[in-house]
């Protein structure tokens, strides 16, 4: 059974000259989690932020910090991100030869453990840990950049994962990330998603962050 739907604005699209204010605007408008995209310039072509910014986010909000690690060897930095205030740490299966151990490490740090997979990675890659994780994230774009076009095949992948999770781990969150907008959200919601990451649709909304959050939260009511 899906959880109460969650909207997680991705600060990748925020204005970092006023990050605290942008996060506060998300929180005031009703955002549920703050999604933090960590990129290392190796696993993905882009280079973004580290524990220092997670610590700044922690001081800007009480909302859960949903930290998405698009980095090689994430096991080396888990403790730093946990100490900085991450609540959820999500690793890519493509970067984790010892995925089972990495999930255990995250739990030992008292964080919620998430696992994610690229659009080109089959569900079978995470099947052995589905019963262990707190969250499964489906990438609906190739990771690395905000503002990309939603990959339609993600809908079928989400539906299949929903069905697998319902049988082995019904309380785990099923999250989607990439190209989520007022137009794409309803189809991933129908397929069984219960946590929705949105960068551009929130921070680049022509009428501002408050309206960006409001529009997506309204779409979640149906
Ligand atoms: C992509 C990131 C996403 C991204 C989403 O690698 O993981 O979280 O910021 O941005 P939008 O919503 O603009 O696709
Ligand atoms: Zn992300």
PDB file of C-alpha atoms and ligand atoms in Angstrom:
ATOM      1  CA  UNK A   1       0.000   0.000   0.000  1.00  0.00           C
ATOM      2  CA  UNK A   2       1.421   3.429  -0.935  1.00  0.00           C
ATOM      3  CA  UNK A   3       2.319   5.914   1.818  1.00  0.00           C
ATOM      4  CA  UNK A   4       0.892   9.423   2.074  1.00  0.00           C
ATOM      5  CA  UNK A   5       2.221  11.218  -1.021  1.00  0.00           C
ATOM      6  CA  UNK A   6       5.355  13.305  -0.513  1.00  0.00           C
ATOM      7  CA  UNK A   7       6.710  16.232  -2.508  1.00  0.00           C
ATOM      8  CA  UNK A   8      10.491  16.604  -2.330  1.00  0.00           C
ATOM      9  CA  UNK A   9      11.802  19.750  -4.074  1.00  0.00           C
ATOM     10  CA  UNK A  10      15.339  19.256  -5.425  1.00  0.00           C
ATOM     11  CA  UNK A  11      17.586  22.155  -4.443  1.00  0.00           C
ATOM     12  CA  UNK A  12      19.678  21.515  -7.561  1.00  0.00           C
ATOM     13  CA  UNK A  13      17.394  24.077  -9.210  1.00  0.00           C
ATOM     14  CA  UNK A  14      17.463  26.532  -6.265  1.00  0.00           C
ATOM     15  CA  UNK A  15      19.243  29.889  -6.262  1.00  0.00           C
ATOM     16  CA  UNK A  16      22.316  29.149  -4.121  1.00  0.00           C
ATOM     17  CA  UNK A  17      22.845  32.842  -3.386  1.00  0.00           C
ATOM     18  CA  UNK A  18      19.731  32.498  -1.211  1.00  0.00           C
ATOM     19  CA  UNK A  19      19.509  28.791  -0.508  1.00  0.00           C
ATOM     20  CA  UNK A  20      18.089  29.189   3.004  1.00  0.00           C
ATOM     21  CA  UNK A  21      15.307  31.455   1.774  1.00  0.00           C
ATOM     22  CA  UNK A  22      14.448  29.105  -1.108  1.00  0.00           C
ATOM     23  CA  UNK A  23      14.246  26.137   1.279  1.00  0.00           C
ATOM     24  CA  UNK A  24      12.128  28.170   3.705  1.00  0.00           C
ATOM     25  CA  UNK A  25       9.777  29.063   0.832  1.00  0.00           C
ATOM     26  CA  UNK A  26       9.405  25.351  -0.030  1.00  0.00           C
ATOM     27  CA  UNK A  27       8.671  24.500   3.589  1.00  0.00           C
ATOM     28  CA  UNK A  28       6.145  27.314   4.028  1.00  0.00           C
ATOM     29  CA  UNK A  29       4.372  26.235   0.831  1.00  0.00           C
ATOM     30  CA  UNK A  30       3.940  22.667   2.094  1.00  0.00           C
ATOM     31  CA  UNK A  31       6.907  20.684   0.761  1.00  0.00           C
ATOM     32  CA  UNK A  32       7.454  17.449   2.696  1.00  0.00           C
ATOM     33  CA  UNK A  33      11.141  16.601   2.226  1.00  0.00           C
ATOM     34  CA  UNK A  34      14.099  18.509   0.750  1.00  0.00           C
ATOM     35  CA  UNK A  35      15.936  16.523  -1.939  1.00  0.00           C
ATOM     36  CA  UNK A  36      19.699  17.084  -2.178  1.00  0.00           C
ATOM     37  CA  UNK A  37      21.508  15.958  -5.349  1.00  0.00           C
ATOM     38  CA  UNK A  38      25.130  15.015  -4.713  1.00  0.00           C
ATOM     39  CA  UNK A  39      27.167  14.538  -7.926  1.00  0.00           C
ATOM     40  CA  UNK A  40      30.872  13.717  -8.138  1.00  0.00           C
ATOM     41  CA  UNK A  41      31.896  14.420 -11.739  1.00  0.00           C
ATOM     42  CA  UNK A  42      32.734  10.702 -12.154  1.00  0.00           C
ATOM     43  CA  UNK A  43      29.623   8.570 -11.817  1.00  0.00           C
ATOM     44  CA  UNK A  44      27.726  11.433 -13.439  1.00  0.00           C
ATOM     45  CA  UNK A  45      29.251  14.195 -15.569  1.00  0.00           C
ATOM     46  CA  UNK A  46      28.177  17.017 -13.266  1.00  0.00           C
ATOM     47  CA  UNK A  47      29.794  18.153  -9.992  1.00  0.00           C
ATOM     48  CA  UNK A  48      27.532  19.645  -7.343  1.00  0.00           C
ATOM     49  CA  UNK A  49      27.704  19.628  -3.574  1.00  0.00           C
ATOM     50  CA  UNK A  50      28.841  17.766  -0.484  1.00  0.00           C
ATOM     51  CA  UNK A  51      28.265  17.441   3.267  1.00  0.00           C
ATOM     52  CA  UNK A  52      28.980  21.149   3.811  1.00  0.00           C
ATOM     53  CA  UNK A  53      25.798  22.108   1.945  1.00  0.00           C
ATOM     54  CA  UNK A  54      23.789  19.347   3.646  1.00  0.00           C
ATOM     55  CA  UNK A  55      24.847  20.910   6.944  1.00  0.00           C
ATOM     56  CA  UNK A  56      23.617  24.309   5.685  1.00  0.00           C
ATOM     57  CA  UNK A  57      20.292  22.755   4.644  1.00  0.00           C
ATOM     58  CA  UNK A  58      20.012  21.139   8.085  1.00  0.00           C
ATOM     59  CA  UNK A  59      20.275  24.577   9.700  1.00  0.00           C
ATOM     60  CA  UNK A  60      17.705  26.023   7.266  1.00  0.00           C
ATOM     61  CA  UNK A  61      14.854  23.556   7.850  1.00  0.00           C
ATOM     62  CA  UNK A  62      13.453  20.813  10.055  1.00  0.00           C
ATOM     63  CA  UNK A  63      12.111  18.929   7.030  1.00  0.00           C
ATOM     64  CA  UNK A  64      13.695  15.526   6.327  1.00  0.00           C
ATOM     65  CA  UNK A  65      16.763  15.825   4.074  1.00  0.00           C
ATOM     66  CA  UNK A  66      16.513  13.273   1.267  1.00  0.00           C
ATOM     67  CA  UNK A  67      20.093  12.932   0.047  1.00  0.00           C
ATOM     68  CA  UNK A  68      20.618  11.349  -3.397  1.00  0.00           C
ATOM     69  CA  UNK A  69      24.210  10.183  -3.803  1.00  0.00           C
ATOM     70  CA  UNK A  70      25.255  10.099  -7.459  1.00  0.00           C
ATOM     71  CA  UNK A  71      28.853   9.324  -6.499  1.00  0.00           C
ATOM     72  CA  UNK A  72      31.331   6.487  -6.788  1.00  0.00           C
ATOM     73  CA  UNK A  73      32.310   4.744  -3.555  1.00  0.00           C
ATOM     74  CA  UNK A  74      29.447   6.273  -1.550  1.00  0.00           C
ATOM     75  CA  UNK A  75      30.435   4.098   1.423  1.00  0.00           C
ATOM     76  CA  UNK A  76      33.404   6.429   2.058  1.00  0.00           C
ATOM     77  CA  UNK A  77      31.168   9.461   2.646  1.00  0.00           C
ATOM     78  CA  UNK A  78      28.054   8.025   4.316  1.00  0.00           C
ATOM     79  CA  UNK A  79      29.163   8.986   7.798  1.00  0.00           C
ATOM     80  CA  UNK A  80      29.992  12.554   6.740  1.00  0.00           C
ATOM     81  CA  UNK A  81      26.550  12.994   5.193  1.00  0.00           C
ATOM     82  CA  UNK A  82      24.844  11.476   8.239  1.00  0.00           C
ATOM     83  CA  UNK A  83      26.773  13.789  10.577  1.00  0.00           C
ATOM     84  CA  UNK A  84      25.855  16.754   8.383  1.00  0.00           C
ATOM     85  CA  UNK A  85      22.181  15.990   9.016  1.00  0.00           C
ATOM     86  CA  UNK A  86      20.951  13.711   6.223  1.00  0.00           C
ATOM     87  CA  UNK A  87      17.817  11.739   7.161  1.00  0.00           C
ATOM     88  CA  UNK A  88      17.714   9.543   4.063  1.00  0.00           C
ATOM     89  CA  UNK A  89      20.710   8.360   2.091  1.00  0.00           C
ATOM     90  CA  UNK A  90      20.032   6.879  -1.323  1.00  0.00           C
ATOM     91  CA  UNK A  91      22.788   5.113  -3.246  1.00  0.00           C
ATOM     92  CA  UNK A  92      22.930   3.988  -6.873  1.00  0.00           C
ATOM     93  CA  UNK A  93      23.114   0.240  -7.387  1.00  0.00           C
ATOM     94  CA  UNK A  94      25.535   0.921 -10.271  1.00  0.00           C
ATOM     95  CA  UNK A  95      28.097   2.294  -7.767  1.00  0.00           C
ATOM     96  CA  UNK A  96      27.761  -0.392  -5.088  1.00  0.00           C
ATOM     97  CA  UNK A  97      29.435  -3.789  -5.577  1.00  0.00           C
ATOM     98  CA  UNK A  98      28.658  -4.484  -1.919  1.00  0.00           C
ATOM     99  CA  UNK A  99      25.137  -3.085  -1.942  1.00  0.00           C
ATOM    100  CA  UNK A 100      23.877  -5.193   0.954  1.00  0.00           C
ATOM    101  CA  UNK A 101      26.718  -3.970   3.186  1.00  0.00           C
ATOM    102  CA  UNK A 102      26.249  -0.351   2.094  1.00  0.00           C
ATOM    103  CA  UNK A 103      22.566  -0.468   3.040  1.00  0.00           C
ATOM    104  CA  UNK A 104      23.520  -1.891   6.417  1.00  0.00           C
ATOM    105  CA  UNK A 105      26.065   0.915   6.899  1.00  0.00           C
ATOM    106  CA  UNK A 106      23.358   3.527   6.227  1.00  0.00           C
ATOM    107  CA  UNK A 107      21.037   1.910   8.764  1.00  0.00           C
ATOM    108  CA  UNK A 108      23.826   1.716  11.324  1.00  0.00           C
ATOM    109  CA  UNK A 109      24.137   5.496  10.969  1.00  0.00           C
ATOM    110  CA  UNK A 110      20.443   5.792  11.931  1.00  0.00           C
ATOM    111  CA  UNK A 111      19.465   7.042   8.481  1.00  0.00           C
ATOM    112  CA  UNK A 112      16.752   5.682   6.219  1.00  0.00           C
ATOM    113  CA  UNK A 113      18.337   3.621   3.457  1.00  0.00           C
ATOM    114  CA  UNK A 114      17.396   4.114  -0.170  1.00  0.00           C
ATOM    115  CA  UNK A 115      18.517   2.443  -3.368  1.00  0.00           C
ATOM    116  CA  UNK A 116      18.136   3.777  -6.883  1.00  0.00           C
ATOM    117  CA  UNK A 117      18.681   2.635 -10.430  1.00  0.00           C
ATOM    118  CA  UNK A 118      19.343   4.398 -13.711  1.00  0.00           C
ATOM    119  CA  UNK A 119      16.823   4.236 -16.561  1.00  0.00           C
ATOM    120  CA  UNK A 120      19.073   1.633 -18.255  1.00  0.00           C
ATOM    121  CA  UNK A 121      19.325  -0.614 -15.184  1.00  0.00           C
ATOM    122  CA  UNK A 122      16.789  -3.426 -14.763  1.00  0.00           C
ATOM    123  CA  UNK A 123      14.767  -3.978 -11.585  1.00  0.00           C
ATOM    124  CA  UNK A 124      16.488  -7.334 -11.179  1.00  0.00           C
ATOM    125  CA  UNK A 125      19.660  -5.441 -10.102  1.00  0.00           C
ATOM    126  CA  UNK A 126      17.993  -4.373  -6.832  1.00  0.00           C
ATOM    127  CA  UNK A 127      15.675  -7.351  -6.321  1.00  0.00           C
ATOM    128  CA  UNK A 128      17.917  -8.974  -3.649  1.00  0.00           C
ATOM    129  CA  UNK A 129      17.660  -5.904  -1.363  1.00  0.00           C
ATOM    130  CA  UNK A 130      14.057  -4.847  -1.939  1.00  0.00           C
ATOM    131  CA  UNK A 131      12.958  -6.304   1.391  1.00  0.00           C
ATOM    132  CA  UNK A 132      15.705  -4.381   3.266  1.00  0.00           C
ATOM    133  CA  UNK A 133      15.413  -0.794   2.090  1.00  0.00           C
ATOM    134  CA  UNK A 134      13.279   2.083   3.327  1.00  0.00           C
ATOM    135  CA  UNK A 135      13.052   3.682  -0.107  1.00  0.00           C
ATOM    136  CA  UNK A 136      13.404   2.758  -3.770  1.00  0.00           C
ATOM    137  CA  UNK A 137      14.075   5.627  -6.170  1.00  0.00           C
ATOM    138  CA  UNK A 138      13.302   5.257  -9.863  1.00  0.00           C
ATOM    139  CA  UNK A 139      15.336   7.626 -12.044  1.00  0.00           C
ATOM    140  CA  UNK A 140      13.041   8.922 -14.765  1.00  0.00           C
ATOM    141  CA  UNK A 141      15.923  10.790 -16.455  1.00  0.00           C
ATOM    142  CA  UNK A 142      19.592   9.853 -16.778  1.00  0.00           C
ATOM    143  CA  UNK A 143      21.150  11.341 -13.645  1.00  0.00           C
ATOM    144  CA  UNK A 144      23.409  14.371 -13.817  1.00  0.00           C
ATOM    145  CA  UNK A 145      21.289  17.387 -14.655  1.00  0.00           C
ATOM    146  CA  UNK A 146      18.005  19.061 -13.844  1.00  0.00           C
ATOM    147  CA  UNK A 147      15.526  20.135 -16.480  1.00  0.00           C
ATOM    148  CA  UNK A 148      15.602  16.970 -18.610  1.00  0.00           C
ATOM    149  CA  UNK A 149      12.655  15.349 -20.365  1.00  0.00           C
ATOM    150  CA  UNK A 150      10.778  12.601 -18.470  1.00  0.00           C
ATOM    151  CA  UNK A 151      11.473   9.099 -19.860  1.00  0.00           C
ATOM    152  CA  UNK A 152       8.070   7.502 -20.509  1.00  0.00           C
ATOM    153  CA  UNK A 153       9.286   3.913 -19.950  1.00  0.00           C
ATOM    154  CA  UNK A 154       9.670   4.843 -16.280  1.00  0.00           C
ATOM    155  CA  UNK A 155       5.918   4.450 -15.789  1.00  0.00           C
ATOM    156  CA  UNK A 156       5.982   0.705 -16.498  1.00  0.00           C
ATOM    157  CA  UNK A 157       9.077   0.291 -14.311  1.00  0.00           C
ATOM    158  CA  UNK A 158       7.334   2.033 -11.425  1.00  0.00           C
ATOM    159  CA  UNK A 159       4.229  -0.119 -11.805  1.00  0.00           C
ATOM    160  CA  UNK A 160       6.338  -3.283 -11.707  1.00  0.00           C
ATOM    161  CA  UNK A 161       8.272  -2.071  -8.662  1.00  0.00           C
ATOM    162  CA  UNK A 162       5.038  -1.127  -6.899  1.00  0.00           C
ATOM    163  CA  UNK A 163       3.831  -4.647  -7.335  1.00  0.00           C
ATOM    164  CA  UNK A 164       7.143  -6.149  -6.098  1.00  0.00           C
ATOM    165  CA  UNK A 165       7.237  -3.827  -3.081  1.00  0.00           C
ATOM    166  CA  UNK A 166       3.615  -4.590  -2.224  1.00  0.00           C
ATOM    167  CA  UNK A 167       4.571  -8.216  -1.834  1.00  0.00           C
ATOM    168  CA  UNK A 168       7.988  -7.944  -0.125  1.00  0.00           C
ATOM    169  CA  UNK A 169       8.167  -4.509   1.562  1.00  0.00           C
ATOM    170  CA  UNK A 170       4.855  -2.632   1.418  1.00  0.00           C
ATOM    171  CA  UNK A 171       5.951   0.242   3.696  1.00  0.00           C
ATOM    172  CA  UNK A 172       8.975   1.260   1.626  1.00  0.00           C
ATOM    173  CA  UNK A 173       8.688   4.555  -0.206  1.00  0.00           C
ATOM    174  CA  UNK A 174       8.622   4.399  -3.990  1.00  0.00           C
ATOM    175  CA  UNK A 175      10.136   7.657  -5.220  1.00  0.00           C
ATOM    176  CA  UNK A 176      10.552   9.093  -8.725  1.00  0.00           C
ATOM    177  CA  UNK A 177      13.141  11.658  -9.824  1.00  0.00           C
ATOM    178  CA  UNK A 178      13.503  13.519 -13.098  1.00  0.00           C
ATOM    179  CA  UNK A 179      11.202  15.508 -15.340  1.00  0.00           C
ATOM    180  CA  UNK A 180       8.361  15.610 -12.811  1.00  0.00           C
ATOM    181  CA  UNK A 181       5.837  18.337 -13.586  1.00  0.00           C
ATOM    182  CA  UNK A 182       2.107  18.960 -13.418  1.00  0.00           C
ATOM    183  CA  UNK A 183       1.895  17.037 -16.720  1.00  0.00           C
ATOM    184  CA  UNK A 184       3.945  13.948 -15.796  1.00  0.00           C
ATOM    185  CA  UNK A 185       3.081  13.602 -12.107  1.00  0.00           C
ATOM    186  CA  UNK A 186      -0.413  12.050 -12.548  1.00  0.00           C
ATOM    187  CA  UNK A 187       0.844   9.066 -14.559  1.00  0.00           C
ATOM    188  CA  UNK A 188       3.614   8.164 -12.112  1.00  0.00           C
ATOM    189  CA  UNK A 189       1.172   8.650  -9.241  1.00  0.00           C
ATOM    190  CA  UNK A 190      -1.267   6.221 -10.866  1.00  0.00           C
ATOM    191  CA  UNK A 191       1.560   3.720 -11.345  1.00  0.00           C
ATOM    192  CA  UNK A 192       2.142   3.657  -7.580  1.00  0.00           C
ATOM    193  CA  UNK A 193       4.748   6.332  -6.764  1.00  0.00           C
ATOM    194  CA  UNK A 194       4.419   7.897  -3.319  1.00  0.00           C
ATOM    195  CA  UNK A 195       7.372  10.328  -3.222  1.00  0.00           C
ATOM    196  CA  UNK A 196       7.958  12.849  -6.008  1.00  0.00           C
ATOM    197  CA  UNK A 197      11.188  14.791  -6.578  1.00  0.00           C
ATOM    198  CA  UNK A 198      10.850  18.020  -8.553  1.00  0.00           C
ATOM    199  CA  UNK A 199      13.542  20.589  -9.302  1.00  0.00           C
ATOM    200  CA  UNK A 200      12.647  22.833 -12.244  1.00  0.00           C
ATOM    201  CA  UNK A 201       8.896  22.557 -11.729  1.00  0.00           C
ATOM    202  CA  UNK A 202       9.282  24.048  -8.237  1.00  0.00           C
ATOM    203  CA  UNK A 203      12.198  26.487  -8.427  1.00  0.00           C
ATOM    204  CA  UNK A 204      11.714  27.662 -12.019  1.00  0.00           C
ATOM    205  CA  UNK A 205       7.939  28.043 -11.843  1.00  0.00           C
ATOM    206  CA  UNK A 206       7.113  31.339 -13.596  1.00  0.00           C
ATOM    207  CA  UNK A 207       5.047  32.466 -10.595  1.00  0.00           C
ATOM    208  CA  UNK A 208       7.625  31.470  -7.996  1.00  0.00           C
ATOM    209  CA  UNK A 209       8.453  28.661  -5.600  1.00  0.00           C
ATOM    210  CA  UNK A 210       5.245  28.909  -3.570  1.00  0.00           C
ATOM    211  CA  UNK A 211       3.129  28.421  -6.664  1.00  0.00           C
ATOM    212  CA  UNK A 212       5.406  25.634  -7.934  1.00  0.00           C
ATOM    213  CA  UNK A 213       4.899  23.681  -4.712  1.00  0.00           C
ATOM    214  CA  UNK A 214       1.183  24.441  -4.606  1.00  0.00           C
ATOM    215  CA  UNK A 215       0.554  23.174  -8.140  1.00  0.00           C
ATOM    216  CA  UNK A 216       2.345  19.857  -7.540  1.00  0.00           C
ATOM    217  CA  UNK A 217       0.814  19.325  -4.093  1.00  0.00           C
ATOM    218  CA  UNK A 218      -2.622  19.882  -5.645  1.00  0.00           C
ATOM    219  CA  UNK A 219      -1.848  17.287  -8.315  1.00  0.00           C
ATOM    220  CA  UNK A 220      -1.037  14.816  -5.527  1.00  0.00           C
ATOM    221  CA  UNK A 221      -4.563  15.046  -4.111  1.00  0.00           C
ATOM    222  CA  UNK A 222      -6.044  13.123  -7.029  1.00  0.00           C
TER     223      UNK A 222
HETATM  224  C1  LIG B   1      18.974  14.478 -11.706  1.00  0.00           C
HETATM  225  C2  LIG B   1      18.629  14.772 -10.257  1.00  0.00           C
HETATM  226  C3  LIG B   1      17.271  15.304 -10.064  1.00  0.00           C
HETATM  227  C4  LIG B   1      17.020  16.645 -10.700  1.00  0.00           C
HETATM  228  C5  LIG B   1      15.569  16.765 -10.982  1.00  0.00           C
HETATM  229  O1  LIG B   1      20.184  13.803 -11.774  1.00  0.00           O
HETATM  230  O2  LIG B   1      18.731  13.597  -9.489  1.00  0.00           O
HETATM  231  O3  LIG B   1      16.914  15.342  -8.684  1.00  0.00           O
HETATM  232  O4  LIG B   1      17.431  17.719  -9.900  1.00  0.00           O
HETATM  233  O5  LIG B   1      15.373  17.924 -11.705  1.00  0.00           O
HETATM  234  P1  LIG B   1      14.078  18.147 -12.600  1.00  0.00           P
HETATM  235  O6  LIG B   1      12.882  18.066 -11.700  1.00  0.00           O
HETATM  236  O7  LIG B   1      14.303  19.519 -13.161  1.00  0.00           O
HETATM  237  O8  LIG B   1      14.075  17.075 -13.646  1.00  0.00           O
HETATM  238 ZN1  LIG B   2      17.898  13.474  -7.355  1.00  0.00          ZN
END
